[in-house]
Tab-separated table of C-alpha atoms and ligand atoms in Angstrom:
chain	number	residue	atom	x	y	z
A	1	UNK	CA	56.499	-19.266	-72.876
A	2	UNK	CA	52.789	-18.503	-72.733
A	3	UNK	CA	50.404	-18.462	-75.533
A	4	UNK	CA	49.952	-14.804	-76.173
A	5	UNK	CA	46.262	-14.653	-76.688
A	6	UNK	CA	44.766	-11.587	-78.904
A	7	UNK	CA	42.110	-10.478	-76.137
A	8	UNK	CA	42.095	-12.677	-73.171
A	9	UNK	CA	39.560	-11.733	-70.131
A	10	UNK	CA	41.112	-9.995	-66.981
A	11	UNK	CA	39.285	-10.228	-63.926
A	12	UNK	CA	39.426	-7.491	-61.080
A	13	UNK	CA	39.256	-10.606	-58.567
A	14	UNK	CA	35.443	-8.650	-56.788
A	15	UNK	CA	33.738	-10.977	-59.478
A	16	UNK	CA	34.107	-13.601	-56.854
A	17	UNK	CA	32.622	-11.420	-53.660
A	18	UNK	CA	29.689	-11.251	-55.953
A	19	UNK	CA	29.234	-14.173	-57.083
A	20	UNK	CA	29.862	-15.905	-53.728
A	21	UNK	CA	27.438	-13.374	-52.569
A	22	UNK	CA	24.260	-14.518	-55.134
A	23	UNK	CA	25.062	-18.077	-53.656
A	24	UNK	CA	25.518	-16.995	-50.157
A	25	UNK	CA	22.107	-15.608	-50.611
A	26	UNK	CA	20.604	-17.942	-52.617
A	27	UNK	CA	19.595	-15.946	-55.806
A	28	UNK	CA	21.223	-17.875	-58.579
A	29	UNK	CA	18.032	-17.959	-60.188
A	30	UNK	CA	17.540	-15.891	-62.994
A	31	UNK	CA	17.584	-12.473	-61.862
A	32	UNK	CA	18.492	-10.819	-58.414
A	33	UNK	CA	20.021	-8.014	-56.506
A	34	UNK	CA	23.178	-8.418	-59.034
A	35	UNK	CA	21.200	-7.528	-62.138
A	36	UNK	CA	20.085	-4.581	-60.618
A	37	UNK	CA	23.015	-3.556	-59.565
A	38	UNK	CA	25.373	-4.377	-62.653
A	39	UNK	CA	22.373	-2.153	-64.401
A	40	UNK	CA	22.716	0.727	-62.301
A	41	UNK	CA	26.542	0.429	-62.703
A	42	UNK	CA	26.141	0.680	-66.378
A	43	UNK	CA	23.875	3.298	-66.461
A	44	UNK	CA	25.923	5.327	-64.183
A	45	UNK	CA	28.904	4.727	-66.088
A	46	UNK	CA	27.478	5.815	-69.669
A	47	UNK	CA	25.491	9.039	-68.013
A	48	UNK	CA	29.126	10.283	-67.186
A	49	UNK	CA	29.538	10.756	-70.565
A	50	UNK	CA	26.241	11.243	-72.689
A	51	UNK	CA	23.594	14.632	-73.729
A	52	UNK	CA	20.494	12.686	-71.999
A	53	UNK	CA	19.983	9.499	-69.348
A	54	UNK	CA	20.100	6.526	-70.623
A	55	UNK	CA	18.106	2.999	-69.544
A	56	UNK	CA	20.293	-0.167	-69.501
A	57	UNK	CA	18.606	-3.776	-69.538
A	58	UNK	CA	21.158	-6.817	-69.129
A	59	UNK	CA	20.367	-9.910	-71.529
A	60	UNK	CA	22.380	-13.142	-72.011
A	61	UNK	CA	24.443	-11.810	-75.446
A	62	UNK	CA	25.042	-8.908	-77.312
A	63	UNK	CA	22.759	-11.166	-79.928
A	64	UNK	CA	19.902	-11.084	-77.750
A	65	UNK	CA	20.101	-7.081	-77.477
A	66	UNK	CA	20.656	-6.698	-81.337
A	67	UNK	CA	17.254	-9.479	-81.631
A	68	UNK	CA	15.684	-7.393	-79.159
A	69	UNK	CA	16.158	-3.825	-80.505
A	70	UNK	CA	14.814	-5.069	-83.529
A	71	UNK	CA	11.567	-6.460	-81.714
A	72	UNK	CA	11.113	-3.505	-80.748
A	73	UNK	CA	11.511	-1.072	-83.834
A	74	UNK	CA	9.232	-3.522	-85.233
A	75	UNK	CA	11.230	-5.530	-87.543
A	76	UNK	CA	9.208	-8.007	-89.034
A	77	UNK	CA	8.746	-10.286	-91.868
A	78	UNK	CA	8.983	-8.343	-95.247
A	79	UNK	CA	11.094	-5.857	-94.008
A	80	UNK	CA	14.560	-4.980	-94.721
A	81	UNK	CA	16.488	-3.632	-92.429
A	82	UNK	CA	20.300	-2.010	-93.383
A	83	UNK	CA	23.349	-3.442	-91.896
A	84	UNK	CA	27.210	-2.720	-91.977
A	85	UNK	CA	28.735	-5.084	-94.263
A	86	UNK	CA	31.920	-4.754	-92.477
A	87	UNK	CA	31.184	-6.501	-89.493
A	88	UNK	CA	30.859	-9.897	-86.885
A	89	UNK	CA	27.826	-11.656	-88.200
A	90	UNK	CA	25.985	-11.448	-85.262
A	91	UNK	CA	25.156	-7.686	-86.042
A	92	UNK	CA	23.320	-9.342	-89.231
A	93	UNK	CA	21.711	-12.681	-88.220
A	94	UNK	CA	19.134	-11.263	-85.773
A	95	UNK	CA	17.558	-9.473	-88.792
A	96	UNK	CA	16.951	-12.947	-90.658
A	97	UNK	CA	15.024	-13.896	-87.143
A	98	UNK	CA	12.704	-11.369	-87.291
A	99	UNK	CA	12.185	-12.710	-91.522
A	100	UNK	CA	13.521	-9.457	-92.643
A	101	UNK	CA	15.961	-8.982	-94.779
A	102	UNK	CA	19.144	-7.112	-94.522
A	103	UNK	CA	20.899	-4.578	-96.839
A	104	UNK	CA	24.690	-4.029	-96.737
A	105	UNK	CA	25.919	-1.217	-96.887
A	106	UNK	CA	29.951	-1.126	-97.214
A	107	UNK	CA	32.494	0.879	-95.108
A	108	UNK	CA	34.836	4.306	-95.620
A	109	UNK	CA	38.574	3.781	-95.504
A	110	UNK	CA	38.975	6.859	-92.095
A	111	UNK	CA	37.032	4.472	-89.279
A	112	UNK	CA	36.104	1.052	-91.334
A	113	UNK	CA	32.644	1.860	-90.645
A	114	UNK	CA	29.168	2.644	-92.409
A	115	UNK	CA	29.779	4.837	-95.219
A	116	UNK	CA	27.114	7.752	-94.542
A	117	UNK	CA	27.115	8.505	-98.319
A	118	UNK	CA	26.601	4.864	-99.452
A	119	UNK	CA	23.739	4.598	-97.111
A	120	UNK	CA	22.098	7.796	-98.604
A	121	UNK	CA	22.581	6.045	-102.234
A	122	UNK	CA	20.994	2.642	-100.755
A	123	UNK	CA	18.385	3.890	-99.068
A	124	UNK	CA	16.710	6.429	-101.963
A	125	UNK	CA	17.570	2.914	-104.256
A	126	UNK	CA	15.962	0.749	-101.772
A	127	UNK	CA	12.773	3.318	-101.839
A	128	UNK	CA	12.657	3.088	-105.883
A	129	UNK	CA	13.163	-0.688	-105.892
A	130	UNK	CA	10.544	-1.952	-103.383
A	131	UNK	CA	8.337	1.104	-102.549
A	132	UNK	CA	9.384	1.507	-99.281
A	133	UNK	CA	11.836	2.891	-96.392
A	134	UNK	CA	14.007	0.511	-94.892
A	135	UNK	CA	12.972	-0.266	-91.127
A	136	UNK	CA	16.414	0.464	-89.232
A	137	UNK	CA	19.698	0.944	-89.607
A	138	UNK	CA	22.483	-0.591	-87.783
A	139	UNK	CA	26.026	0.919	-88.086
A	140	UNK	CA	28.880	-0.980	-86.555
A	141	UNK	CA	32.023	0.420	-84.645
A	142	UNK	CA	34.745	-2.194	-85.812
A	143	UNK	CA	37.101	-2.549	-83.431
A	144	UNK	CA	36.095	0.020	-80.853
A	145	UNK	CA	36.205	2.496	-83.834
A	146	UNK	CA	33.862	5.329	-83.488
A	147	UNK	CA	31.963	6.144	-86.823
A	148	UNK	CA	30.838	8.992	-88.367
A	149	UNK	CA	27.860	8.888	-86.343
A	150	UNK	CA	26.735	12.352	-86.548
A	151	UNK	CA	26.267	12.094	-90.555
A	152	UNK	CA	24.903	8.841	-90.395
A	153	UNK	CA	22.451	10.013	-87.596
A	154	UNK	CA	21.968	13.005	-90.317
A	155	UNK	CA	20.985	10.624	-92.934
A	156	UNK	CA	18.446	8.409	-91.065
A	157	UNK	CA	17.382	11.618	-89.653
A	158	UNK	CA	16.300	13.112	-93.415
A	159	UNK	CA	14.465	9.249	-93.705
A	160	UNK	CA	12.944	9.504	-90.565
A	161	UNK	CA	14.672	5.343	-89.874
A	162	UNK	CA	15.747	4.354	-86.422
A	163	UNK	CA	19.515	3.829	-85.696
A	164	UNK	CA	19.954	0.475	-83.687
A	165	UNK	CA	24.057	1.047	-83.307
A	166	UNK	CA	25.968	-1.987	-82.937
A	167	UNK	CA	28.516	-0.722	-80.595
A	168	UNK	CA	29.106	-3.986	-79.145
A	169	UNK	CA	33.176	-3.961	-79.532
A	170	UNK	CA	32.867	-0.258	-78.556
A	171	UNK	CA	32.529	-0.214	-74.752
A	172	UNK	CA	34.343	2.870	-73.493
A	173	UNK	CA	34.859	4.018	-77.513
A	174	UNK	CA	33.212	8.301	-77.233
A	175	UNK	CA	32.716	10.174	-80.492
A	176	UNK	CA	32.375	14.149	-79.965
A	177	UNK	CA	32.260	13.618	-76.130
A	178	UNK	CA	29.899	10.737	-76.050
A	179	UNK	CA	29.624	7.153	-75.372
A	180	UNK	CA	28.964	5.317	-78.780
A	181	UNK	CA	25.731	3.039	-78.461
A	182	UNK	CA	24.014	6.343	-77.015
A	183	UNK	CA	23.324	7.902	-80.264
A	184	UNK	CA	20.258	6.371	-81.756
A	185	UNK	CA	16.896	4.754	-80.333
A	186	UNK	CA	19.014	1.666	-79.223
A	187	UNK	CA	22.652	1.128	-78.560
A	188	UNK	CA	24.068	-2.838	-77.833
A	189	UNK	CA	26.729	-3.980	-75.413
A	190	UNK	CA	28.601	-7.421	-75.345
A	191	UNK	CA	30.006	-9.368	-72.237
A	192	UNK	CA	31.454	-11.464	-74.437
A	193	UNK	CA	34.605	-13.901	-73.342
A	194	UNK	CA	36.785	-11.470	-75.600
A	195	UNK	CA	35.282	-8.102	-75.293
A	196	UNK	CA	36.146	-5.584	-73.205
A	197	UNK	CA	34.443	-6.856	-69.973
A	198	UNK	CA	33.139	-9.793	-69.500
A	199	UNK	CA	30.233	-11.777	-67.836
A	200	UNK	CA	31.057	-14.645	-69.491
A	201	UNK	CA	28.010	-14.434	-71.613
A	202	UNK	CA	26.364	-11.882	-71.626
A	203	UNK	CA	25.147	-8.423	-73.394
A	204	UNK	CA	22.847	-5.575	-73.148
A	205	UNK	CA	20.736	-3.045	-74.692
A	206	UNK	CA	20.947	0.638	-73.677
A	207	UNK	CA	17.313	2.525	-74.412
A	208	UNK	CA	16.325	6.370	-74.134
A	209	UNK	CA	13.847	5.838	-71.589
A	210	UNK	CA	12.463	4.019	-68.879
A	211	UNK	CA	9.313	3.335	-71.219
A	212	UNK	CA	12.014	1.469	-73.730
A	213	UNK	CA	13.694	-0.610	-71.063
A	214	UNK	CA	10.627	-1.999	-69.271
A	215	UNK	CA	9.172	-3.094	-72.486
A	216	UNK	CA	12.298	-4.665	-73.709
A	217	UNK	CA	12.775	-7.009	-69.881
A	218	UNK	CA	9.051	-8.021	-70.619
A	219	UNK	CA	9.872	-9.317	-73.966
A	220	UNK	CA	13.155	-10.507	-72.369
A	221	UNK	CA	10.991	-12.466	-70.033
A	222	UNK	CA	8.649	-14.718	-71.639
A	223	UNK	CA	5.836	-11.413	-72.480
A	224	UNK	CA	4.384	-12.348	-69.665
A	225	UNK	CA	0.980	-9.966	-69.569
A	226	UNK	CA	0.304	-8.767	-65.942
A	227	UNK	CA	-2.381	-11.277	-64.607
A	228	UNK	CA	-2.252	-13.028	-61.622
A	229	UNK	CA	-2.149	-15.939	-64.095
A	230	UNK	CA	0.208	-16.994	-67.223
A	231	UNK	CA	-1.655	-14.844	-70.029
A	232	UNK	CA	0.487	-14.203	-73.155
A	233	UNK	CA	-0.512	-11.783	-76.385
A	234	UNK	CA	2.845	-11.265	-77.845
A	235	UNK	CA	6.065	-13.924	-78.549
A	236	UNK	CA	8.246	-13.270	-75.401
A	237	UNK	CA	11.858	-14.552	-75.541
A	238	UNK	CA	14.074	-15.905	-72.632
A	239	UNK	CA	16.920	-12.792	-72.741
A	240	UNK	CA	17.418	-11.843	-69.791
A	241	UNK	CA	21.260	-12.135	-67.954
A	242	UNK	CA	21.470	-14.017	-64.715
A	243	UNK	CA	22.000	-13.175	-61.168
A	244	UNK	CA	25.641	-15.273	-61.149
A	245	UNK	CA	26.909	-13.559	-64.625
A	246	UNK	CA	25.794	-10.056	-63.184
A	247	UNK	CA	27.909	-10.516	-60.278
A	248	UNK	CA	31.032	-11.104	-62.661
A	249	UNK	CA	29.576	-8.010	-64.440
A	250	UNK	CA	29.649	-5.930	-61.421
A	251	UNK	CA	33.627	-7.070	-60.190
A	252	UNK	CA	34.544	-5.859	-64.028
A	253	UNK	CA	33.088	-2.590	-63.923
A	254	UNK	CA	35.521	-1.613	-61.258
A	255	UNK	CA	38.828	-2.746	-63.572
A	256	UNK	CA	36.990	-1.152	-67.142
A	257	UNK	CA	39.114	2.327	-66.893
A	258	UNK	CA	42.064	0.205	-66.187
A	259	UNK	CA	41.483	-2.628	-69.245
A	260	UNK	CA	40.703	0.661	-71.767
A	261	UNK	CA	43.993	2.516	-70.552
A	262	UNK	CA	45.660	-0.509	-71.020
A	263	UNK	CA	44.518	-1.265	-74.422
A	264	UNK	CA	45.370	2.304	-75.379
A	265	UNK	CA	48.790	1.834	-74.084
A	266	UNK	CA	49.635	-1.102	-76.319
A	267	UNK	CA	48.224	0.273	-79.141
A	268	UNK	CA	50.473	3.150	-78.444
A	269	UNK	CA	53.211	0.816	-78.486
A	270	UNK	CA	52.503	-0.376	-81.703
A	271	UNK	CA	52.216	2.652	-83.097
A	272	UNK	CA	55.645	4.284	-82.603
A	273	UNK	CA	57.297	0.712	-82.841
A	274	UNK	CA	55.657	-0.344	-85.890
A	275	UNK	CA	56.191	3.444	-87.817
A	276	UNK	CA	58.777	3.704	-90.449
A	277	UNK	CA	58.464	-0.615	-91.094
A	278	UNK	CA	58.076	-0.768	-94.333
A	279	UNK	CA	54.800	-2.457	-95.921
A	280	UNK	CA	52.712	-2.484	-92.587
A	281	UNK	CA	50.769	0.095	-91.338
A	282	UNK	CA	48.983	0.067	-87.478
A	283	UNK	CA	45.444	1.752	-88.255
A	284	UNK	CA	44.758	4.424	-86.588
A	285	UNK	CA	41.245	5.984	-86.879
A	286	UNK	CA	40.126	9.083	-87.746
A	287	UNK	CA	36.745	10.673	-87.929
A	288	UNK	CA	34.936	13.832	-88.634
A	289	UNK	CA	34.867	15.367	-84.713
A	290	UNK	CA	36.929	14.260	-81.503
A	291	UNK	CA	37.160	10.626	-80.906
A	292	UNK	CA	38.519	8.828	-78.182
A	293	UNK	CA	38.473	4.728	-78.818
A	294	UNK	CA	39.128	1.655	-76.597
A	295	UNK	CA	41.177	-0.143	-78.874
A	296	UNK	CA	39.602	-3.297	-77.975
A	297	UNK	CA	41.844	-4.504	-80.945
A	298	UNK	CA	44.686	-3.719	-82.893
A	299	UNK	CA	44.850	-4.153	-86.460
A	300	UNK	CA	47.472	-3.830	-88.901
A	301	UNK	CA	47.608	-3.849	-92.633
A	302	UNK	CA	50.143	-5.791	-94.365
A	303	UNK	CA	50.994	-4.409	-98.102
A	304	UNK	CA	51.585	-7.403	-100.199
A	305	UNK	CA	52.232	-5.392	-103.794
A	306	UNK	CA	55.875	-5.480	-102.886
A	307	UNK	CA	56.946	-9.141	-102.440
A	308	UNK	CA	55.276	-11.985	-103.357
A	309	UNK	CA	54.233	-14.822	-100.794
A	310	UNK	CA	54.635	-11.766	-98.305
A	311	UNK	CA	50.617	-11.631	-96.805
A	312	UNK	CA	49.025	-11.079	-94.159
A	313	UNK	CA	48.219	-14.871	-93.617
A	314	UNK	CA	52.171	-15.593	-94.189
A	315	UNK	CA	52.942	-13.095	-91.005
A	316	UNK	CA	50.339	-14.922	-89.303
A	317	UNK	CA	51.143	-18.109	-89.678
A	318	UNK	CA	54.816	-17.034	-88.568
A	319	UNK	CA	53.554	-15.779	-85.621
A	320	UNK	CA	51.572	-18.494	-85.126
A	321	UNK	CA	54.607	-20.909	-85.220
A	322	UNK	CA	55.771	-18.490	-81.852
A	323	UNK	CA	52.422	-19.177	-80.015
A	324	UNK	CA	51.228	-15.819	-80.833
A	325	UNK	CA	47.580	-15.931	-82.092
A	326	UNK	CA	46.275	-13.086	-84.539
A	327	UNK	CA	42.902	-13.069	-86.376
A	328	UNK	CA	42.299	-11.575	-90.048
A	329	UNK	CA	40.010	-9.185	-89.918
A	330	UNK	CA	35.970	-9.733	-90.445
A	331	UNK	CA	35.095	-11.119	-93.468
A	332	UNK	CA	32.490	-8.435	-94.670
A	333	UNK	CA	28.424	-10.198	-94.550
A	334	UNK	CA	28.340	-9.232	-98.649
A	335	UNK	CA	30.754	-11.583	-99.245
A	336	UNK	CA	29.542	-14.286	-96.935
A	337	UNK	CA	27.873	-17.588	-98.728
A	338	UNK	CA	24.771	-17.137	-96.306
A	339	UNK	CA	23.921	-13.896	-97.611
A	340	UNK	CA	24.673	-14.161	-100.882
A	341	UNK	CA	20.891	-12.871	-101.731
A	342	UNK	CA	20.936	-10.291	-99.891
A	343	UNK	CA	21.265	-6.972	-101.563
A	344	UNK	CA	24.379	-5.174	-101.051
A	345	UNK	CA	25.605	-1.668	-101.941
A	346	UNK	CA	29.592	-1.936	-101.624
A	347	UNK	CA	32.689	0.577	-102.647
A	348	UNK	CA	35.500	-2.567	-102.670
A	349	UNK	CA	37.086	-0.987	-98.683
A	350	UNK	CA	35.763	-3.963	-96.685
A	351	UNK	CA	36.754	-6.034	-99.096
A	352	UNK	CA	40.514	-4.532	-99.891
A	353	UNK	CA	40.694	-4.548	-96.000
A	354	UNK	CA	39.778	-7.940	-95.448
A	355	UNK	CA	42.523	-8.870	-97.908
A	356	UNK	CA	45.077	-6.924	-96.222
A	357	UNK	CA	44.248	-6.862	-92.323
A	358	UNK	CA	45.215	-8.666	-89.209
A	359	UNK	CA	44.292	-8.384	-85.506
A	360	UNK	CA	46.965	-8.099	-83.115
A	361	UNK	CA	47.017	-9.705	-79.480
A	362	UNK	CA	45.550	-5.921	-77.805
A	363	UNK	CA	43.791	-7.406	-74.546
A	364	UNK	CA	44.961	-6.483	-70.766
A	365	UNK	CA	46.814	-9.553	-70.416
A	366	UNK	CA	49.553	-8.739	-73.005
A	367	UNK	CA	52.674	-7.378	-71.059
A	368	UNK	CA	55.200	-4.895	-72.827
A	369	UNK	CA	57.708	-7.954	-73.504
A	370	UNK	CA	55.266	-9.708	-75.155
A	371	UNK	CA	54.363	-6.736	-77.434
A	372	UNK	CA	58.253	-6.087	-78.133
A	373	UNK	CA	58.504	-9.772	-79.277
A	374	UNK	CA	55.714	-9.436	-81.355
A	375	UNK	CA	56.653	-6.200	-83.172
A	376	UNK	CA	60.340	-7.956	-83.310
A	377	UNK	CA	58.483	-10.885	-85.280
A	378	UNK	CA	56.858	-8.443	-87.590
A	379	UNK	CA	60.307	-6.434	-88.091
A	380	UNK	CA	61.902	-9.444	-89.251
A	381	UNK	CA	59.012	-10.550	-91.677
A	382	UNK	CA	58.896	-7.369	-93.291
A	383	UNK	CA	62.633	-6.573	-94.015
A	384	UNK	CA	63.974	-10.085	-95.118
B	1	PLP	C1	30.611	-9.680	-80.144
B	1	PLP	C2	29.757	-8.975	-81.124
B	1	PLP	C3	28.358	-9.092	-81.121
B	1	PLP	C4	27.605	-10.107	-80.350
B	1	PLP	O1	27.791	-10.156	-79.023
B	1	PLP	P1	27.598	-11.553	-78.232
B	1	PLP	O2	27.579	-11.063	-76.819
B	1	PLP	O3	28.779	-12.387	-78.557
B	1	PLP	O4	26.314	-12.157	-78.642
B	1	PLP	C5	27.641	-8.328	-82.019
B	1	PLP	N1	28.237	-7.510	-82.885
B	1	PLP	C6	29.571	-7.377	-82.936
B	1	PLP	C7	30.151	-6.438	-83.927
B	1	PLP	C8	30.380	-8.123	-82.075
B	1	PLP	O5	31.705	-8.028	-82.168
């Protein structure tokens, strides 16, 4: 039997006509007809569902967008900028590039995600300790899990701090109506191997206004001033997405509804499968309005008060032994060595989640039997 992978690409089988027609055409240089076109797609695509129009640029990783956003809010060295504890550490790192410094700020238990009222305590206590405001704040959606964006918009709101949202897991994830990443000044995608599409590499940042994008592509670009020769006042970066990953972009577009239904569906499956097993518990989030997420993943919680040696890295490893991979969840940034300076304002629920959570295989390439085995696997590790 197959490896059952946890999120596994799925391609729509157009990513070829595209990319065959960049090299038909010769544009596999950096940037082409296909970066256009995979921008317009996205833009399209997010306007369906979102109060105002919204300006995509395509970059080469989800890192590059987060790097970029905080170019251009300003970030620099001195600064601190708060950040999700809860999280992949690519939502923090880009903060230490800039030679700022980033703030955690720990989750609530309903979505895993920025705790509105712990970043209201941090922020007045970062304002006492160093004299001034934070420069932005970037909230997280875990696992395609909207968060309580409207009270954390609130907060930075009564600051006056820009909301850079890392909604890179979240594509297809709506809060109150609304695409998450088109809340604040900046919202990031990922085109990650594992995400929901996937360029292969590849990420974007979705800005207010046409002023936004065309400022972040010229920083994406080398900040190359407009003179007929090379004249440079600013530190440019080399960002941008090219013409051959666009092309995959554009074939994935047209199988996105399909991947998100999908994911929904096995999530469903766990769900009523998985209820009434005693000692694990599928998490479903909740929030403070009408959300709708992509389940990009899965995750359970495995209670080990009740017997000992019974973890979540015992069911893993059993799974493991039947070629079924699972991943805990993030470890959360306050806890990681590398940021062990960096000041942190937690409430123990990353931490009690890390200890107690495990991603399930959730991607569009997991059939029903495989999902039956899996739950099967669990049934048996939790009753004997
Ligand atoms: C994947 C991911 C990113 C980074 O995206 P890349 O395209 O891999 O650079 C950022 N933040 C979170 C939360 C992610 O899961």
């Amino acid at each position: 039997m197959a490896r059952v992978l946890l999120s596994l690409a799925h391609m729509s089988g157009a990513e070829r006509d595209f990319v065959k027609e960049a090299f038909d055409t010769n544009w596999v240089v950096p940037l082409g007809p296909n970066v256009n076109g995979f921008e317009n797609d996205l833009e399209q695509w997010l306007n369906q569902k979102s109060d105002h129009e919204n300006h995509v640029v395509a970059l080469s990783a989800g890192t590059a967008a987060i790097h970029l956003g905080l170019v251009m809010l300003g970030v620099e060295k001195g600064d601190e900028v708060i950040c999700q504890s809860f999280t992949f550490a690519a939502s923090a790192n880009p903060i230490t590039y800039q030679g700022a410094t980033p703030v955690f700020v720990d989750s609530e238990a309903d979505t895993w995600n920025m705790d509105p009222e712990l970043l209201e305590e941090a922020i007045v206590d970062r304002i006492r300790k160093t004299g001034k405001k934070p420069k932005a704040i970037i909230p997280v959606y875990l696992y395609g899990n909207p968060a309580k964006i409207n009270q954390i918009m609130a907060v930075a709101g009564k600051y006056d701090i820009p909301v850079l949202e890392d909604s890179a897991e979240a594509m297809g994830s709506t809060y109150d109506g609304f695409h998450c990443g088109t809340f604040g000044r900046f919202g990031v995608m990922s085109f990650n191997g594992n995400k929901m599409i996937t360029t292969s590499g590849g990420g974007a940042l979705i800005c207010r206004s046409k002023e936004d994008a065309d400022r972040v592509k010229f920083y994406a670009t080398q900040a190359r001033e407009n003179y007929p020769y090379y004249q440079h006042e600013r530190i440019g970066y080399n960002y941008r997405l090219s013409n051959v990953s666009a092309g995959i972009g554009r074939g994935q577009m047209k199988v996105l509804d399909q991947h998100i239904a999908r994911r929904n569906e096995i999530h469903r499956m766990y769900v009523s499968m998985l209820s009434g097993v005693e000692g694990i518990s599928v998490k479903e989030p909740k929030a403070d309005r009408p959300i709708s997420p992509n389940y990009w993943l899965t995750c359970i919680c495995v209670d080990d008060t009740k017997k000992e040696g019974k973890d979540y890295s015992a069911l893993s490893a059993l799974l493991a032994s039947h070629d079924i991979e699972t991943r805990p969840l993030w470890k959360p940034m306050h806890l990681q060595p590398v940021f062990s300076q960096a000041p942190a304002y937690v409430n123990g629920v990353s931490e009690r989640m890390f200890n107690l959570g495990l991603c399930l295989p959730s991607g569009p390439m997991v059939s029903d039997d495989d999902v039956e085995r899996i739950v099967g696997l669990i049934k048996d590790f939790a009753c004997h």
